[in-house]
CSV table of C-alpha atoms and ligand atoms in Angstrom, one decimal:
chain,number,residue,atom,x,y,z
A,1025,UNK,CA,77.4,140.0,294.9
A,1026,UNK,CA,79.6,142.6,296.4
A,1027,UNK,CA,80.3,145.0,293.5
A,1028,UNK,CA,82.6,148.0,293.4
A,1029,UNK,CA,81.0,150.6,291.1
A,1030,UNK,CA,83.2,153.6,290.1
A,1031,UNK,CA,81.4,156.6,288.7
A,1032,UNK,CA,78.3,155.7,290.8
A,1033,UNK,CA,77.3,159.4,291.0
A,1034,UNK,CA,77.3,159.8,287.2
A,1035,UNK,CA,74.6,159.6,284.6
A,1036,UNK,CA,75.3,156.0,283.5
A,1037,UNK,CA,76.8,154.9,286.9
A,1038,UNK,CA,73.7,156.2,288.7
A,1039,UNK,CA,71.4,154.1,286.5
A,1040,UNK,CA,73.6,151.1,287.0
A,1041,UNK,CA,73.7,151.6,290.8
A,1042,UNK,CA,69.9,151.7,291.0
A,1043,UNK,CA,69.6,148.6,289.0
A,1044,UNK,CA,72.2,146.7,291.0
A,1045,UNK,CA,70.5,147.8,294.3
A,1046,UNK,CA,67.1,146.7,293.0
A,1047,UNK,CA,68.7,143.3,292.1
A,1048,UNK,CA,69.9,142.9,295.7
A,1049,UNK,CA,73.6,143.5,295.2
A,1050,UNK,CA,75.9,145.1,297.7
A,1051,UNK,CA,77.5,148.2,296.2
A,1052,UNK,CA,80.9,149.8,297.1
A,1053,UNK,CA,80.4,153.2,295.5
A,1054,UNK,CA,83.6,155.0,294.2
A,1055,UNK,CA,83.1,158.7,293.7
A,1056,UNK,CA,85.0,161.8,295.0
A,1057,UNK,CA,82.2,162.3,297.5
A,1058,UNK,CA,83.0,158.8,298.9
A,1059,UNK,CA,86.6,159.9,299.2
A,1060,UNK,CA,88.0,158.3,296.0
A,1061,UNK,CA,89.7,160.6,293.6
A,1062,UNK,CA,91.0,158.8,290.5
A,1063,UNK,CA,93.7,161.4,290.2
A,1064,UNK,CA,95.2,160.1,293.4
A,1065,UNK,CA,94.6,156.4,292.8
A,1066,UNK,CA,97.2,155.7,290.1
A,1067,UNK,CA,99.0,152.7,291.7
A,1068,UNK,CA,97.8,149.1,292.3
A,1069,UNK,CA,98.5,149.6,296.1
A,1070,UNK,CA,96.0,152.5,296.2
A,1071,UNK,CA,93.2,150.1,295.2
A,1072,UNK,CA,94.1,146.8,297.0
A,1073,UNK,CA,92.7,147.7,300.4
A,1074,UNK,CA,89.3,148.5,298.9
A,1075,UNK,CA,88.9,145.2,297.0
A,1076,UNK,CA,88.6,142.9,300.0
A,1077,UNK,CA,85.6,140.6,299.4
A,1078,UNK,CA,84.7,142.3,296.2
A,1079,UNK,CA,83.3,139.9,293.6
A,1080,UNK,CA,83.1,142.3,290.6
A,1081,UNK,CA,84.2,145.8,289.6
A,1082,UNK,CA,82.3,148.1,287.2
A,1083,UNK,CA,84.3,151.1,286.0
A,1084,UNK,CA,82.0,154.0,284.8
A,1085,UNK,CA,84.4,157.0,285.4
A,1086,UNK,CA,85.1,159.3,282.5
A,1087,UNK,CA,85.3,162.8,281.3
A,1088,UNK,CA,84.4,164.3,277.9
A,1089,UNK,CA,86.9,167.2,278.2
A,1090,UNK,CA,89.9,167.9,280.4
A,1091,UNK,CA,89.5,170.5,283.1
A,1092,UNK,CA,91.5,171.7,286.2
A,1093,UNK,CA,93.8,168.7,286.7
A,1094,UNK,CA,91.2,166.2,285.4
A,1095,UNK,CA,93.3,164.6,282.6
A,1096,UNK,CA,92.4,161.8,280.2
A,1097,UNK,CA,95.7,160.1,281.1
A,1098,UNK,CA,94.9,159.9,284.8
A,1099,UNK,CA,91.2,159.3,284.7
A,1100,UNK,CA,90.8,157.1,281.6
A,1101,UNK,CA,94.1,155.3,281.7
A,1102,UNK,CA,96.4,155.3,284.8
A,1103,UNK,CA,93.8,155.0,287.5
A,1104,UNK,CA,91.6,152.3,285.8
A,1105,UNK,CA,94.7,150.4,284.7
A,1106,UNK,CA,95.9,150.3,288.3
A,1107,UNK,CA,92.4,149.3,289.4
A,1108,UNK,CA,92.3,146.4,286.9
A,1109,UNK,CA,95.7,145.1,287.8
A,1110,UNK,CA,94.7,145.3,291.5
A,1111,UNK,CA,91.6,143.3,290.7
A,1112,UNK,CA,93.8,140.5,289.1
A,1113,UNK,CA,96.0,140.5,292.2
A,1114,UNK,CA,93.1,140.6,294.7
A,1115,UNK,CA,91.2,137.8,293.0
A,1116,UNK,CA,88.3,139.9,291.8
A,1117,UNK,CA,86.6,137.5,289.4
A,1118,UNK,CA,84.8,139.9,287.0
A,1119,UNK,CA,85.5,143.4,285.7
A,1120,UNK,CA,83.2,145.5,283.4
A,1121,UNK,CA,84.8,148.5,281.8
A,1122,UNK,CA,82.6,151.2,280.3
A,1123,UNK,CA,84.7,152.4,277.5
A,1124,UNK,CA,83.4,154.2,274.4
A,1125,UNK,CA,82.7,153.6,270.8
A,1126,UNK,CA,85.7,154.6,268.8
A,1127,UNK,CA,88.2,153.3,271.4
A,1128,UNK,CA,89.6,150.9,268.8
A,1129,UNK,CA,92.4,150.6,266.2
A,1130,UNK,CA,91.1,153.8,264.5
A,1131,UNK,CA,91.1,155.8,267.7
A,1132,UNK,CA,92.6,159.3,267.1
A,1133,UNK,CA,91.7,161.6,270.0
A,1134,UNK,CA,93.2,161.6,273.5
A,1135,UNK,CA,89.7,160.7,274.8
A,1136,UNK,CA,89.5,157.6,272.7
A,1137,UNK,CA,93.2,156.7,272.9
A,1138,UNK,CA,93.4,156.8,276.7
A,1139,UNK,CA,90.2,154.7,276.9
A,1140,UNK,CA,91.7,152.1,274.5
A,1141,UNK,CA,94.9,152.0,276.6
A,1142,UNK,CA,93.0,151.1,279.7
A,1143,UNK,CA,90.9,148.6,277.7
A,1144,UNK,CA,94.1,146.9,276.4
A,1145,UNK,CA,95.4,146.5,280.0
A,1146,UNK,CA,92.1,144.9,281.1
A,1147,UNK,CA,92.1,142.6,278.0
A,1148,UNK,CA,95.6,141.4,278.9
A,1149,UNK,CA,94.6,140.3,282.4
A,1150,UNK,CA,93.7,136.7,283.4
A,1151,UNK,CA,90.2,137.5,284.7
A,1152,UNK,CA,86.6,137.6,283.4
A,1153,UNK,CA,86.5,141.0,281.7
A,1154,UNK,CA,84.0,142.8,279.5
A,1155,UNK,CA,84.9,146.0,277.6
A,1156,UNK,CA,81.6,147.8,276.7
A,1157,UNK,CA,81.9,150.5,274.0
A,1158,UNK,CA,78.6,152.6,274.1
A,1159,UNK,CA,77.6,155.0,271.4
A,1160,UNK,CA,75.9,158.2,272.5
A,1161,UNK,CA,73.8,157.3,275.6
A,1162,UNK,CA,70.5,159.0,276.2
A,1163,UNK,CA,68.0,158.8,279.1
A,1164,UNK,CA,67.0,160.5,282.3
A,1165,UNK,CA,69.8,162.6,283.7
A,1166,UNK,CA,72.1,162.7,280.6
A,1167,UNK,CA,73.9,166.0,280.4
A,1168,UNK,CA,74.7,165.8,276.6
A,1169,UNK,CA,71.0,164.9,275.9
A,1170,UNK,CA,69.8,168.0,277.8
A,1171,UNK,CA,72.0,170.1,275.5
A,1172,UNK,CA,70.7,168.4,272.4
A,1173,UNK,CA,67.1,168.8,273.6
A,1174,UNK,CA,67.7,172.5,274.0
A,1175,UNK,CA,69.2,172.7,270.5
A,1176,UNK,CA,66.2,170.7,269.1
A,1177,UNK,CA,63.7,173.1,270.6
A,1178,UNK,CA,65.2,176.3,269.0
A,1179,UNK,CA,63.1,177.8,266.2
A,1180,UNK,CA,66.0,177.3,263.8
A,1181,UNK,CA,68.3,174.4,264.6
A,1182,UNK,CA,72.0,175.2,264.2
A,1183,UNK,CA,74.0,172.2,262.7
A,1184,UNK,CA,77.6,171.2,262.8
A,1185,UNK,CA,78.3,171.2,259.1
A,1186,UNK,CA,75.5,169.6,257.2
A,1187,UNK,CA,74.3,167.7,260.3
A,1188,UNK,CA,74.6,164.4,258.4
A,1189,UNK,CA,77.0,162.8,260.9
A,1190,UNK,CA,75.9,159.2,261.6
A,1191,UNK,CA,75.1,158.4,265.2
A,1192,UNK,CA,73.4,155.4,266.9
A,1193,UNK,CA,72.0,156.6,270.2
A,1194,UNK,CA,71.5,153.8,272.8
A,1195,UNK,CA,69.0,154.2,275.7
A,1196,UNK,CA,70.6,154.0,279.1
A,1197,UNK,CA,68.4,151.1,280.0
A,1198,UNK,CA,70.1,149.0,277.3
A,1199,UNK,CA,73.5,150.0,278.7
A,1200,UNK,CA,72.3,148.9,282.2
A,1201,UNK,CA,70.9,145.6,280.9
A,1202,UNK,CA,74.2,144.9,279.1
A,1203,UNK,CA,76.2,145.6,282.3
A,1204,UNK,CA,73.9,143.4,284.4
A,1205,UNK,CA,74.2,140.6,281.8
A,1206,UNK,CA,78.0,140.9,281.9
A,1207,UNK,CA,77.9,140.0,285.6
A,1208,UNK,CA,76.8,136.4,284.8
A,1209,UNK,CA,77.5,135.9,281.1
A,1210,UNK,CA,79.8,133.1,279.9
A,1211,UNK,CA,82.1,133.1,278.1
A,1212,UNK,CA,83.6,136.4,279.4
A,1213,UNK,CA,86.6,138.2,277.8
A,1214,UNK,CA,84.5,140.1,275.3
A,1215,UNK,CA,84.6,143.5,273.8
A,1216,UNK,CA,81.1,144.7,272.8
A,1217,UNK,CA,79.8,147.8,271.0
A,1218,UNK,CA,76.7,149.0,272.8
A,1219,UNK,CA,74.6,150.8,270.2
A,1220,UNK,CA,70.9,151.6,269.5
A,1221,UNK,CA,68.8,149.6,267.1
A,1222,UNK,CA,69.9,151.5,264.0
A,1223,UNK,CA,71.9,154.5,262.9
A,1224,UNK,CA,70.5,157.9,262.0
A,1225,UNK,CA,71.9,161.3,261.2
A,1226,UNK,CA,72.5,163.9,263.8
A,1227,UNK,CA,69.9,166.2,262.2
A,1228,UNK,CA,67.3,163.4,262.1
A,1229,UNK,CA,68.0,162.8,265.8
A,1230,UNK,CA,67.4,166.5,266.7
A,1231,UNK,CA,64.2,166.5,264.6
A,1232,UNK,CA,63.0,163.3,266.3
A,1233,UNK,CA,63.5,165.0,269.7
A,1234,UNK,CA,61.6,168.0,268.4
A,1235,UNK,CA,58.8,165.7,267.2
A,1236,UNK,CA,58.6,164.1,270.7
A,1237,UNK,CA,58.2,167.5,272.1
A,1238,UNK,CA,55.1,168.0,270.0
A,1239,UNK,CA,56.7,170.3,267.5
A,1240,UNK,CA,56.8,170.2,263.8
A,1241,UNK,CA,60.2,169.9,262.0
A,1242,UNK,CA,62.3,173.0,262.2
A,1243,UNK,CA,64.4,174.8,259.7
A,1244,UNK,CA,68.1,174.1,260.1
A,1245,UNK,CA,71.1,176.4,259.8
A,1246,UNK,CA,74.2,174.5,258.7
A,1247,UNK,CA,77.2,176.2,260.1
A,1248,UNK,CA,80.4,175.4,258.1
A,1249,UNK,CA,82.7,173.1,259.9
A,1250,UNK,CA,85.8,175.4,259.5
A,1251,UNK,CA,83.9,178.2,261.1
A,1252,UNK,CA,82.9,176.1,264.1
A,1253,UNK,CA,86.4,174.7,264.4
A,1254,UNK,CA,87.8,178.2,264.4
A,1255,UNK,CA,85.7,179.1,267.4
A,1256,UNK,CA,85.6,175.8,269.1
A,1257,UNK,CA,88.8,176.5,271.1
A,1258,UNK,CA,86.9,179.3,272.8
A,1259,UNK,CA,83.4,177.8,272.9
A,1260,UNK,CA,84.7,174.6,274.7
A,1261,UNK,CA,85.2,176.7,277.9
A,1262,UNK,CA,81.4,177.3,277.9
A,1263,UNK,CA,80.3,173.9,276.5
A,1264,UNK,CA,83.0,171.2,277.0
A,1265,UNK,CA,81.2,169.0,274.4
A,1266,UNK,CA,82.3,171.6,271.8
A,1267,UNK,CA,86.0,170.8,272.2
A,1268,UNK,CA,87.5,170.4,268.6
A,1269,UNK,CA,88.3,166.8,269.3
A,1270,UNK,CA,84.7,166.1,270.2
A,1271,UNK,CA,83.5,167.7,266.9
A,1272,UNK,CA,86.1,165.6,265.0
A,1273,UNK,CA,84.7,162.4,266.7
A,1274,UNK,CA,81.2,163.5,265.7
A,1275,UNK,CA,82.3,164.1,262.1
A,1276,UNK,CA,83.8,160.6,261.9
A,1277,UNK,CA,80.5,159.1,263.0
A,1278,UNK,CA,79.6,156.9,265.9
A,1279,UNK,CA,77.9,153.7,264.7
A,1280,UNK,CA,78.5,150.0,264.8
A,1281,UNK,CA,77.0,146.6,264.0
A,1282,UNK,CA,74.1,146.0,266.4
A,1283,UNK,CA,74.0,142.2,265.9
A,1284,UNK,CA,76.6,141.2,268.5
A,1285,UNK,CA,74.7,143.2,271.2
A,1286,UNK,CA,71.4,141.7,270.0
A,1287,UNK,CA,72.8,138.2,270.4
A,1288,UNK,CA,74.3,139.0,273.8
A,1289,UNK,CA,71.1,140.4,275.2
A,1290,UNK,CA,68.8,137.9,273.5
A,1291,UNK,CA,66.8,140.8,272.1
A,1292,UNK,CA,67.5,143.9,270.0
A,1293,UNK,CA,68.2,147.2,271.8
A,1294,UNK,CA,65.5,149.9,271.7
A,1295,UNK,CA,65.1,152.0,268.6
A,1296,UNK,CA,66.1,155.7,269.1
A,1297,UNK,CA,63.2,157.3,270.9
A,1298,UNK,CA,64.0,160.4,273.1
A,1299,UNK,CA,61.3,161.2,275.6
A,1300,UNK,CA,59.7,164.7,275.6
A,1301,UNK,CA,61.4,167.5,277.4
A,1302,UNK,CA,59.5,168.1,280.6
A,1303,UNK,CA,60.6,171.6,281.5
A,1304,UNK,CA,63.5,174.0,282.0
A,1305,UNK,CA,66.5,172.1,283.4
A,1306,UNK,CA,64.9,168.7,282.8
A,1307,UNK,CA,65.2,166.3,279.9
A,1308,UNK,CA,63.6,163.0,279.2
B,110,NAP,N1,77.1,159.5,278.2
B,110,NAP,C1,77.5,159.0,277.0
B,110,NAP,O1,76.8,159.3,276.0
B,110,NAP,C2,78.7,158.1,276.9
B,110,NAP,C3,78.9,157.5,275.7
B,110,NAP,C4,80.0,156.6,275.6
B,110,NAP,C5,80.8,156.3,276.7
B,110,NAP,N2,80.5,156.9,277.9
B,110,NAP,C6,81.4,156.6,279.0
B,110,NAP,O2,80.6,156.1,280.1
B,110,NAP,C7,81.3,156.5,281.3
B,110,NAP,C8,80.2,157.3,282.2
B,110,NAP,O3,79.8,158.4,281.5
B,110,NAP,P1,78.6,159.3,282.1
B,110,NAP,O4,77.9,159.9,280.9
B,110,NAP,O5,77.9,158.6,283.1
B,110,NAP,O6,79.5,160.5,282.7
B,110,NAP,P2,79.2,161.5,283.9
B,110,NAP,O7,77.7,161.6,284.2
B,110,NAP,O8,79.9,162.7,283.7
B,110,NAP,O9,79.8,160.7,285.2
B,110,NAP,C9,81.2,160.6,285.3
B,110,NAP,C10,81.5,159.9,286.6
B,110,NAP,O10,82.9,160.0,286.8
B,110,NAP,C11,83.2,160.4,288.1
B,110,NAP,N3,84.5,161.1,288.2
B,110,NAP,C12,84.9,162.2,287.5
B,110,NAP,N4,86.1,162.6,287.9
B,110,NAP,C13,86.5,161.7,288.9
B,110,NAP,C14,87.6,161.6,289.7
B,110,NAP,N5,88.7,162.5,289.6
B,110,NAP,N6,87.7,160.6,290.6
B,110,NAP,C15,86.6,159.8,290.7
B,110,NAP,N7,85.5,159.8,290.0
B,110,NAP,C16,85.4,160.8,289.1
B,110,NAP,C17,82.1,161.3,288.5
B,110,NAP,O11,82.0,161.3,289.9
B,110,NAP,P3,82.1,162.6,290.8
B,110,NAP,O12,80.8,162.6,291.6
B,110,NAP,O13,83.2,162.4,291.7
B,110,NAP,O14,82.3,163.8,289.9
B,110,NAP,C18,80.9,160.6,287.9
B,110,NAP,O15,80.4,159.6,288.8
B,110,NAP,C19,82.4,157.4,281.0
B,110,NAP,O16,83.6,156.7,281.0
B,110,NAP,C20,82.1,157.9,279.5
B,110,NAP,O17,83.3,158.1,278.8
B,110,NAP,C21,79.5,157.8,278.0
C-alpha cells in the first residue's frame, strides 16, 4: 500500500514507519523536515495534491504543550480535519487517527478537546476510519518515559500528590500492532482505546521502572498537589509535561477497558514492563 504517515519523525510515528517499511509498504512521510508544516496546512486544498495514489493515511502528529505558534487548535484540530476531509474527497480508502485516551465526552483540557474535535470530523466522513486512543505509551525513544525513568532512579522519588493516579501504560509495539491491524481490519469505523494489560498507580509504575534498573524500592516524597499547581505555570517552561492541564489529566486517571483491544488484536496487550535504563540520555 502507499501510505501517508504524518508525524513519521516522532516517537510513535517512527516506530510505525519502521514497521510499515518492514512490511513492504511505500511511505509518504509528513514532517516539517519533509516540508510539511501542519500550521500551514489548514485547508483541504493544501492536502489534495499530496494524496494522489495514496491508499491510506495515518495521522501521528501531536504536541503535549503549546509552544511558539504550535497550537492545539492548528495541530490537533484544523490541520488534521482538513487532511481527513481531503482524504474523503481524494478517495483515500482508510484513515487511522492517533488520538489520545480522554478525548471523549468527558474531555476537559484543550489537548483532549482539540483531539476530540478532529476525531469527530473523521467519524463523520464516509470512509474507513479508525480512531485510536492510546494511554501513556512507553518504549524506545519515548521522551516522557525518559523523564519518568530519571524520576524513578532518584534516591527519593518525588510524587505528584499521593502518586496514586491510575495509569495503564501501553508498549509502543502494541500501538504499532494496532495501527497495522487497522490497515486491513473489517469492519472499520471504530474508536478503540489502546491501553496496557492492566492499570497500576503512578507510584507503582515508577517503582517498577526502578526494579527493572536493578534497584530496590525507594522512599517517596509526596508533594501536595496545590503546591505543584502553584509552581506548574513556571515549571512547564522547563518541562512541558508539567503544564497544569497535564497534571489535571494525570489526576483524573488514564485507564480504560482492555477487552475491546484484546478482541481486536486477537491477543491481550503486554503487561506493563519498562526495560532497564541503559545510560545517560537513553531509556528503554
Ligand atoms: N506518547 C504518548 O504517550 C502518547 C499517548 C497518547 C497519545 N499520543 C499521541 O500520539 C501522537 C504521537 O505522539 P508521540 O509521542 O510520537 O509525539 P512526538 O514524539 O512528539 O512526535 C510528534 C510528531 O509530530 C510532528 N509535528 C509536530 N509539530 C508539527 C508541525 N507543526 N507540522 C508537522 N508535524 C509536526 C513531529 O514532527 P517534526 O519532526 O516536524 O517535529 C513529530 O513527528 C500524538 O498525537 C500524541 O498526542 C501519544
